[in-house]
Amino acid sequence: MSIGIRVKVSYPITPRYGQPQMGHAFEEVLASAKKGEEWAWSQIYHSVSGQLVGYLTLRGSPEPEDQASETLLQVARNIGSFEGDEDSFRSWIFVIAHRRMIDSRRRTGRRPTTVELESEHHGEVGDVEQEALATLSTEEVTRLLEILTEEQREVIVLRALGDLSLEQTAEVMGKRVGSIKAMQRRAISRLRKHLDALGVSP
């Protein structure tokens, strides 16, 4: 079964499974983007920007929209060297976002911050443990994320909001799939125990 997480965010997040994917058109979009064609970049932007901003928001970026824009600018600079399918492309973008976020924290010495969240997003973590997390308020979601370790939080956010596979999450974090599975399992167990203590039914 899967674990559903309903998060309220102030940005226009659209779940991956809730919007048309480029699919068979990806190769054409990629080739056109490499040539600098505006329509192709518009397609790329609309397919990833919402989740990218949401990911950066929940990872404590003080300026998620700016950091997402900087990530996509780097994608534009480096796209000529990219080879792969649409899933690999999404992973590549999140790898860039993750590295930029880590570099920014190192430069400023800033720890992740808690961000107030407002409008609604619903995402699912696939291929995980049994229960589903109930719909939670902003404060409860924030509190839940804060009980996890930094790496556990990263796994949950990439899986739930980025809708990345275990393999893609491992690539972003520079770890083995087995390590990601273990961190995810511990995170879900910790979240479940916390929900049980709060008397929240999955």
Backbone as a ProteinNet text record, in pm:
[ID]
protein_1_A
[PRIMARY]
MSIGIRVKVSYPITPRYGQPQMGHAFEEVLASAKKGEEWAWSQIYHSVSGQLVGYLTLRGSPEPEDQASETLLQVARNIGSFEGDEDSFRSWIFVIAHRRMIDSRRRTGRRPTTVELESEHHGEVGDVEQEALATLSTEEVTRLLEILTEEQREVIVLRALGDLSLEQTAEVMGKRVGSIKAMQRRAISRLRKHLDALGVSP
[TERTIARY]
84.2	0	87.4	24.6	101.3	62.9	145.5	120.6	85.8	-32.3	-73	-36.6	14	45.2	-20.6	-107.5	-171.1	-103.2	-39.4	37.8	-21.7	-32.6	-83.2	32.7	41.5	153	101.1	181.5	137.2	176.3	230	273.8	188.4	183.5	96.5	154.8	145.8	200.5	99.3	142.4	56.5	119.9	53	112.7	150.2	258.5	305.1	198.6	133.2	35.5	-93.7	-108.6	-231.3	-219.8	-110.6	-93.8	-37.7	-63.2	-9.6	142.2	202.9	346.8	386.8	511.5	557.1	553.9	580.6	569.6	650	580.3	648	700.6	646.9	691.8	821.6	868.8	984.9	1108	1134.4	1253	1249.7	1131	1117.4	1134.9	1074.6	1086.7	1233.1	1301.7	1441.9	1527.2	1507.6	1585.5	1559.8	1433.6	1398.2	1451.5	1449.8	1503.6	1653.3	1721.6	1865.7	1893.9	1795.9	1809.8	1764	1711.3	1667.3	1527.1	1444.3	1309	1219.8	1152.3	1076.1	963.3	893.2	780.2	827.1	947.3	999.2	1033.3	1092.9	1125.4	1000.3	895.4	767	712	724.5	677.8	755.9	886.7	970.8	934.1	919.9	887.5	758.1	654	524.8	524.6	616	617.6	691.3	780.4	860.7	859.7	822.4	843.5	764.8	639.1	557.4	616.9	653.4	710.7	847	922	1053.9	1041.8	950.2	927.8	877.4	786	733.9	841.8	927.3	1038.3	1130.1	1168.5	1258.2	1191.5	1061.5	986.5	991.3	958.3	954.5	1093.4	1195	1331.6	1390.5	1307.4	1348.9	1421.4	1410	1473.2	1404.7	1482.2	1421	1359.9	1407.2	1355.5	1336.7	1238.3	1222	1197.7	1119.6	1093	1220.2	1300	1425.9	1521.8	1526.9	1618.5	1573.5	1442.5	1391.4	1429.2	1417.8	1454.9	1603.3	1686.5	1830	1861.7	1786.7	1805	1774.5	1662.8	1623.9	1719	1778.5	1879.8	2003.3	2038.7	2152.6	2118.4	1994.1	1948.2	1964.2	1923.9	1934.8	2080.1	2170.2	2311.2	2371.9	2324.5	2388.1	2310.2	2195.3	2108.1	2172.1	2266.6	2332.8	2404.5	2444.6	2517.7	2426.9	2295.7	2205.7	2165.2	2168.6	2117.2	2036	1915.2	1834	1686.8	1603.7	1459.3	1400.6	1267.4	1202.1	1224.1	1220.5	1243.9	1386.2	1482.1	1620.9	1634.8	1560.1	1564.2	1512.9	1401.3	1346.7	1446.7	1508	1608.1	1722.2	1767.7	1878.9	1846.4	1725.2	1683.7	1683.7	1631.4	1629.1	1769.1	1857.9	1997.5	2057.7	2033.8	2084.2	2025.8	1894.2	1829.5	1886.1	1902.9	1955.4	2096.2	2181.2	2319.8	2328.5	2244.5	2244.1	2198.2	2100.4	2050.3	2158.3	2229.1	2335.5	2447.8	2487	2592.9	2554.4	2427.1	2379.2	2386.8	2349.9	2356.1	2500.1	2590.5	2731	2788.3	2749.4	2801.7	2751.7	2625.5	2564.7	2564.5	2592.4	2585.6	2443.2	2348.4	2206.4	2153	2077.9	2006.7	1870.4	1811.3	1677.4	1578.8	1488.9	1391.6	1252.2	1166.4	1027.2	954.4	877.9	810.9	660.3	591.4	446	389.1	290.9	235.6	86	33.9	-106.9	-190.3	-182.6	-279.4	-249.3	-338.2	-336	-258.5	-185.8	-120.7	-141.7	-165.2	-177.2	-81.3	9	105.9	104.9	161.1	168.3	310.3	348.5	473.5	441.1	488.4	457.4	557.7	519.4	608.9	669.5	585.4	635.4	552.5	542.8	475.9	324.2	251.8	109.4	14.7	17.7	-88.1	-79.7	-188.7	-191.2	-199.1	-123.1	-132.8	-261.2	-333.3	-457.6	-427.1	-531.1	-517.2	-483.8	-379	-329.3	-326.3	-329.1	-317.1	-172.6	-153.4	-19.5	74.1	27.1	111.6	149.3	54.5	81.5	181.7	167.3	261.4	401.3	412.4	542.3	603.7	521.6	570.2	614.9	539.4	575.1	710.3	731.7	859	974.2	948.2	1054.9	1099.4	1017.9	1060	1156.1	1170.7	1259.5	1400.7	1496	1631.7	1635.1	1743.3	1757.6	1744	1811.3	1808.3	1672.2	1609.2	1475.8	1376.5	1387.7	1299	1320	1445.5	1478.6	1413.9	1423.9	1365.3	1214.4	1147.7	1002.3	957.1	1024.8	984.3	1009.1	1123.6	1151.4	1050.7	1015.2	922.7	779.5	739.4	600.8	573.2	658.9	633.4	699.1	824.6	891.9	839.8	770	716.9	829.1	946.9	1058.4	1053.7	1105.4	1115.2	1227.2	1236.9	1346.1	1480.5	1489.5	1614.4	1649.8	1549.7	1572.5	1611.7	1545.1	1577.7	1721.6	1762.2	1899.1	1998.3	1964.5	2052.7	2065.8	1953.4	1955.6	2042.2	2027.3	2095.4	2235.1	2270.6	2402.9	2419.9	2313.3	2317.1	2265.8	2284.6	2235.4	2085.4	2019.4	1875	1842.7	1926.7	1903.6	1904.4	1992.4	1998	1872.7	1825.5	1702.8	1583.9	1574.9	1466	1469.2	1589.4	1602.1	1562.3	1608.3	1572.9	1423.7	1364.8	1221.1	1143	1188.3	1119.7	1123.8	1241.7	1253.5	1170.1	1168.1	1090.2	941.2	892.4	750.5	713.9	803.2	777.8	770.1	859.6	860.7	735.8	696.6	575.8	452.5	447.6	332.9	319.4	432.7	429.6	384.2	431.1	392.6	243.2	190.6	47.6	-34.8	14.9	-55	-61.1	50.7	55.9	-40.8	-60.9	-154	-299.5	-316.7	-450.9	-507.8	-417.9	-461.5	-469.3	-585.4	-603.8	-552.5	-470.1	-424.4	-532.7
-119.8	0	124.3	237.5	361.3	450.1	550.2	643.8	778.2	829.2	958.6	1069	1178.6	1293.3	1414.7	1478.2	1599.9	1718.5	1800	1913.7	2041.1	2143.4	2271.6	2364.9	2409.9	2495.8	2619.6	2724.4	2851.6	2867.7	2763.3	2769.4	2677.7	2701.6	2621.5	2484.8	2396.1	2262.5	2173.7	2105.1	2010	1873.3	1771.6	1640.5	1585	1511.6	1454.6	1367.4	1282.9	1192.2	1263.3	1389.7	1463.4	1555.9	1550.7	1638.9	1558.6	1603.9	1531.8	1533.9	1420.3	1413.5	1427.7	1460.9	1477.4	1345.2	1236.3	1104.7	1091.1	1047.2	1025.3	1155.5	1268.3	1397.2	1443.9	1371.7	1418.4	1436.5	1341.4	1351.5	1477.9	1509.9	1630.9	1755.7	1752.6	1866	1887.6	1779.9	1789.9	1846.3	1790.9	1836.7	1984.8	2025.8	2165.6	2256.9	2209.6	2289	2310.8	2208.6	2221.9	2327.2	2349.6	2452.4	2589.9	2592.1	2718.3	2760.4	2666.4	2702.2	2726.6	2840.2	2886.5	2790.6	2734.1	2645.3	2523.1	2474.2	2356.3	2388.6	2506	2545.5	2571.1	2621.9	2640	2504.6	2403.8	2269.3	2213.6	2229.6	2181.3	2253	2385.2	2464.4	2416.3	2398.9	2359.3	2215.9	2132.8	1993.6	1974.1	2069.1	2046.8	2161.1	2281	2397.2	2389.6	2344.9	2338.8	2246.7	2126.6	2030.9	2075.9	2143.5	2192.6	2297.7	2392.5	2495	2430.4	2336.5	2268.5	2192.2	2123.6	2050.1	2144.7	2253.8	2349.8	2416	2439.1	2497.7	2406.5	2279.3	2185.5	2147.9	2176.9	2152	2274.5	2378.5	2492.1	2601.3	2603.2	2712.1	2843.9	2948.7	3077.6	3147.1	3112.9	3173	3063.2	2977.1	2860.6	2894.8	2999.6	3034.3	3081.6	3162.7	3209.3	3092.9	3002.3	2889	2793.8	2780.4	2698.2	2760.3	2893.2	2962.6	2945.6	2954.2	2936.6	2793.8	2698.2	2558.6	2540.9	2598.6	2584.3	2660.5	2768.6	2838	2749.3	2677.1	2585.7	2470.4	2423.8	2320.4	2370.7	2495.5	2553.9	2561.4	2596	2606.1	2469.8	2366	2234.3	2134.4	2174.2	2077.9	2014.1	2082.7	2026.6	1896.5	1876.8	1755	1643.7	1673.4	1571.6	1470.2	1342.6	1234.5	1142	1107.7	1017.3	1038.2	961.6	970.9	1073.1	1083.2	1185.5	1163.3	1037.7	1010.3	1049.9	1019.5	1057.8	1209.2	1277.1	1423.2	1483.1	1429.5	1476.2	1453.1	1335.1	1306.1	1405.7	1433.2	1524.9	1663.5	1711	1842.7	1846.4	1740.8	1738.6	1724	1653.6	1645.8	1786.8	1864.3	2002.1	2085.8	2076.1	2152.9	2114.3	1985.5	1934.5	1988.1	1982.3	2027.7	2177.8	2252.9	2398.1	2432.8	2359.6	2384.8	2355.1	2242.4	2206.1	2309	2350.3	2450.3	2582.1	2620.2	2745.2	2740.2	2626.2	2611.4	2617.4	2556.5	2557	2697.7	2773.8	2910.5	3001.1	2985.4	3076.7	3022.4	2891.6	2829.9	2820.9	2832.2	2834.1	2692	2669.9	2544.3	2555	2440.8	2445.8	2515.1	2595.4	2668.3	2611	2634.3	2594.6	2698.7	2653	2744.6	2730.9	2844.1	2840.3	2804.1	2715.7	2662.5	2688.4	2714.8	2749.9	2668.3	2679.2	2612.2	2464.4	2387.5	2242.4	2168	2064.7	1968.6	1830.5	1735.4	1598.1	1511.9	1444	1357.6	1221.1	1122.4	989.6	939	867.7	795.5	652.4	605.6	471	371.1	241.5	131.4	145.9	180.6	192.1	104.7	140.7	57.9	61.4	10.1	-16.4	101.4	171.3	269.3	397.8	471.7	604.1	712	818.7	932.4	1008.6	1040.9	1115.9	1259.2	1329	1471.1	1549.2	1626.9	1697.3	1847.4	1922.9	2068	2105.8	2232	2283	2259.7	2292.7	2280.7	2135.2	2043.2	1901.8	1846.5	1886.8	1842.5	1891.5	2019.2	2077.2	2002.5	1975.1	1904.1	1762.5	1696.6	1561.3	1557.8	1650.9	1654.6	1682.7	1763.5	1801.8	1688.5	1584.1	1473.5	1379.9	1395.7	1310.3	1366.3	1279.3	1326.8	1401.2	1474.7	1551	1460.2	1345.6	1256.4	1188.9	1151.1	1091.7	1189.9	1316.6	1420.6	1438.1	1433.3	1447.4	1334.9	1213.1	1098.2	1114.3	1148.2	1160.2	1271.4	1385	1496.5	1464.2	1403.7	1367.1	1264.1	1168.7	1064	1115.8	1198	1242.8	1359.6	1459.7	1581	1575.9	1528.3	1516.2	1399.3	1305.3	1185.1	1107.3	1103.6	1030	884.6	796.9	656.2	638.3	518.2	489.9	509.6	462.2	474.4	620.7	700.2	842.2	915.8	881.9	944	911.7	786.4	745.6	826.6	852.2	930.6	1073.8	1134.2	1271.8	1282.8	1185.7	1193.1	1131.5	1070.5	1010.2	889.4	809.4	692	569.1	452.7	329	315.2	242.7	221.8	155.4	60.1	-7.2	90	188.5	288.9	375.8	410.4	490.1	412.9	284.3	201.4	197.6	182.3	174.2	306.7	418.9	549.4	573.7	535.3	552.4	468.5	344.8	255.2	311.1	361	418.2	545	626.1	750.6	720.9	626.2	591.6	532.2	448.9	390.7	499.2	595.3	704.8	791.2	820	898.3	823.6	692.5	612.8	614.7	597.1	597	732.7	838	972.2	995.3	949.3	962.8	881	761.6	677	748	811.9	882.7	1000.2	1061.1	1174.5	1128.6	997.4	945.2	973.9	989.1	1012.2	879.8	847.5	720.3	728.7	628.1	627	584.8
0	0	0	-17.5	-22.6	94	115.5	224.6	165.9	195.4	143	240.3	188.8	272.8	211.2	284.5	234.1	298.1	217.1	265.3	209.3	290.8	243.4	213.9	89.2	50.1	-21.1	-17.1	-73.8	-219.2	-282	-420	-506.2	-637.7	-725.1	-753.5	-653.9	-670.1	-741.8	-845.9	-915.7	-907.9	-851.1	-839.1	-975.3	-979.1	-1104.3	-1169.5	-1086.5	-1142.7	-1177	-1138.7	-1165.2	-1283.7	-1357.5	-1471.5	-1587.8	-1712.5	-1828.5	-1826.8	-1854.3	-1865.3	-2011.6	-2035.4	-2172.4	-2248.4	-2177.7	-2238.7	-2367.3	-2473.7	-2601.7	-2661.5	-2616.8	-2669.8	-2605.9	-2502.2	-2427.9	-2516.7	-2604.1	-2689.6	-2775	-2828.9	-2909.6	-2822.7	-2701.9	-2611.2	-2572.9	-2540.8	-2501.8	-2615.7	-2735.8	-2850.9	-2878.8	-2865.6	-2891.8	-2782.7	-2657.6	-2547.5	-2565.7	-2614.8	-2639.5	-2746.9	-2834.8	-2938.6	-2888.4	-2764.2	-2705.7	-2743.6	-2789.9	-2832.7	-2711	-2712.5	-2596.4	-2558.1	-2655.6	-2624.1	-2545.4	-2578.2	-2509.7	-2364.8	-2342.6	-2205.9	-2123.7	-2189.6	-2121	-2075.2	-2161.3	-2127.6	-2008	-2011.2	-1901.4	-1771.5	-1779.7	-1661.2	-1595.9	-1678.1	-1622.9	-1570.7	-1619.1	-1574.9	-1443	-1405.6	-1285	-1184.1	-1225.5	-1137.9	-1007.6	-1013.6	-892.8	-788.1	-831.7	-737.7	-688.4	-774.7	-736	-625.9	-643.1	-540.4	-411.8	-424.4	-306.5	-231.5	-305.4	-244.8	-167.2	-231.9	-167.4	-46.9	-56.6	55.1	177.2	156.2	268	318.1	240.4	286.6	353.6	375.3	454.9	380	246.5	171.5	206.7	240	274.3	152.7	32.7	-90.8	-196	-177.2	-264.7	-410.6	-437.5	-576.5	-646.3	-576.8	-634.5	-656.7	-559.1	-571	-681.8	-699.7	-809.7	-943.6	-953.3	-1077.1	-1106.9	-1002.6	-1020.1	-1064.5	-1010.5	-1050.8	-1198.5	-1242.6	-1382.8	-1475.2	-1427.9	-1507.1	-1526.1	-1418.7	-1431.8	-1525.9	-1518.4	-1612.5	-1755.4	-1778.8	-1913	-1958.7	-1866.1	-1902	-1936.1	-1866.9	-1879.1	-1963.6	-2016.8	-2082.6	-2205.1	-2266.8	-2383.6	-2355.6	-2231	-2194.8	-2144.1	-2128.5	-2073.5	-2178.7	-2140.2	-2223.2	-2134.2	-2175.6	-2095.2	-2119.3	-2046	-2063.2	-1966.3	-1965.5	-1883.6	-1734.9	-1689.7	-1548.4	-1508.6	-1594.8	-1567.2	-1563.6	-1648.5	-1654.4	-1524.2	-1473.4	-1345.7	-1233.1	-1231.7	-1128.8	-1136.4	-1257.8	-1280.4	-1226	-1251	-1201.8	-1048.9	-985	-839.6	-780.6	-851.1	-807.3	-803.6	-909.3	-916	-802.2	-780.5	-673.3	-537.3	-515.3	-387.8	-363.2	-464.7	-449	-425.9	-497.4	-478.1	-336.8	-286.7	-152.1	-47.9	-65	27.6	22.8	-99	-114.2	-48.4	-64.7	-5.4	146.7	204.1	349.7	398.6	324.9	365.4	361.9	258.6	245.5	357.5	392.1	488.9	630.8	644.2	776	825.3	732.8	769	785.4	891.4	909.2	842.2	803.5	744.1	837	780.6	860.9	840.3	940.5	927.1	843.5	743.5	651.8	668.1	679.2	685.8	549.3	548.9	425.2	419.5	299.7	290.6	193.2	63.2	-22.3	-39.3	-100.3	-86.9	-194.9	-148.7	-239.2	-181.7	-265.1	-217.3	-294.2	-223.2	-289.5	-225	-292.8	-237.3	-240.1	-135.5	-134.2	-171.6	-285.8	-329.5	-276.9	-275.4	-243.8	-105.3	-7.2	129.3	222.5	349.6	447.4	432.6	535.5	518.3	532	644.6	671	588.8	589.3	522.5	628.9	607.9	698.9	669.1	773.5	755	712.3	667.5	633.3	760.7	753.4	871.1	847.9	956.2	945.4	915.2	877.3	850.3	967.8	1088	1206	1231.4	1211.3	1234.4	1134	1006.3	904.6	937.3	974	1008.6	1124.9	1227.5	1345.5	1309.5	1224.5	1183.7	1113.9	1023.7	952.1	1047.9	1149.1	1241	1332.2	1349	1436	1363.8	1233	1154.7	1152.1	1123.6	1101.4	968.5	944.2	820.1	696.6	699.5	583.1	567	678.8	671.7	611.7	654	601.2	450.8	409.8	268.5	186.4	236.4	166.3	152.4	262.2	260.6	165.9	169.8	83.7	-63.5	-95.5	-234.7	-285.8	-200.2	-241.5	-249.9	-150	-143.5	-236.3	-233.4	-310.9	-448.1	-451.1	-579.9	-660.1	-593.8	-657.1	-727	-663.5	-719.9	-673.6	-756.4	-720.1	-618.4	-562.2	-469.5	-538.8	-663	-738.3	-764.9	-801.4	-827.9	-700.5	-589.9	-461.6	-421.9	-444.7	-415.4	-497.8	-623.8	-710.2	-659.6	-622.7	-572.8	-447.8	-356.5	-228.1	-230.8	-342.7	-353.9	-264.4	-249.9	-163.7	-237.9	-179.2	-237.8	-212.9	-301.7	-288.1	-154.5	-113.5	14.8	131.8	127.2	233.6	233.8	112.9	101.9	157.9	124.3	176.6	328.4	384.6	530.1	595.4	539.8	595.4	584.9	471.2	451.6	551.8	571.8	664.9	806.4	847	981.5	995.6	889.4	893.1	906.4	826.2	831	966.4	1020.3	1152	1258.3	1248.8	1345.7	1333.5	1208.7	1186.3	1238	1214	1257.2	1408.3	1477.2	1623.7	1677.5	1610.9	1654.5	1633	1519.2	1491.5	1590.7	1621.9	1720.6	1855.1	1892.3	2022	2023.8	1905.8	1895.2	1882.6	1861.6	1844.4	1706.9	1605.8	1468.6	1397.1	1340.4	1271.4	1129.8	1084.1	945.5	850.6
[MASK]
++++++++++++++++++++++++++++++++++++++++++++++++++++++++++++++++++++++++++++++++++++++++++++++++++++++++++++++++++++++++++++++++++++++++++++++++++++++++++++++++++++++++++++++++++++++++++++++++++++++++++

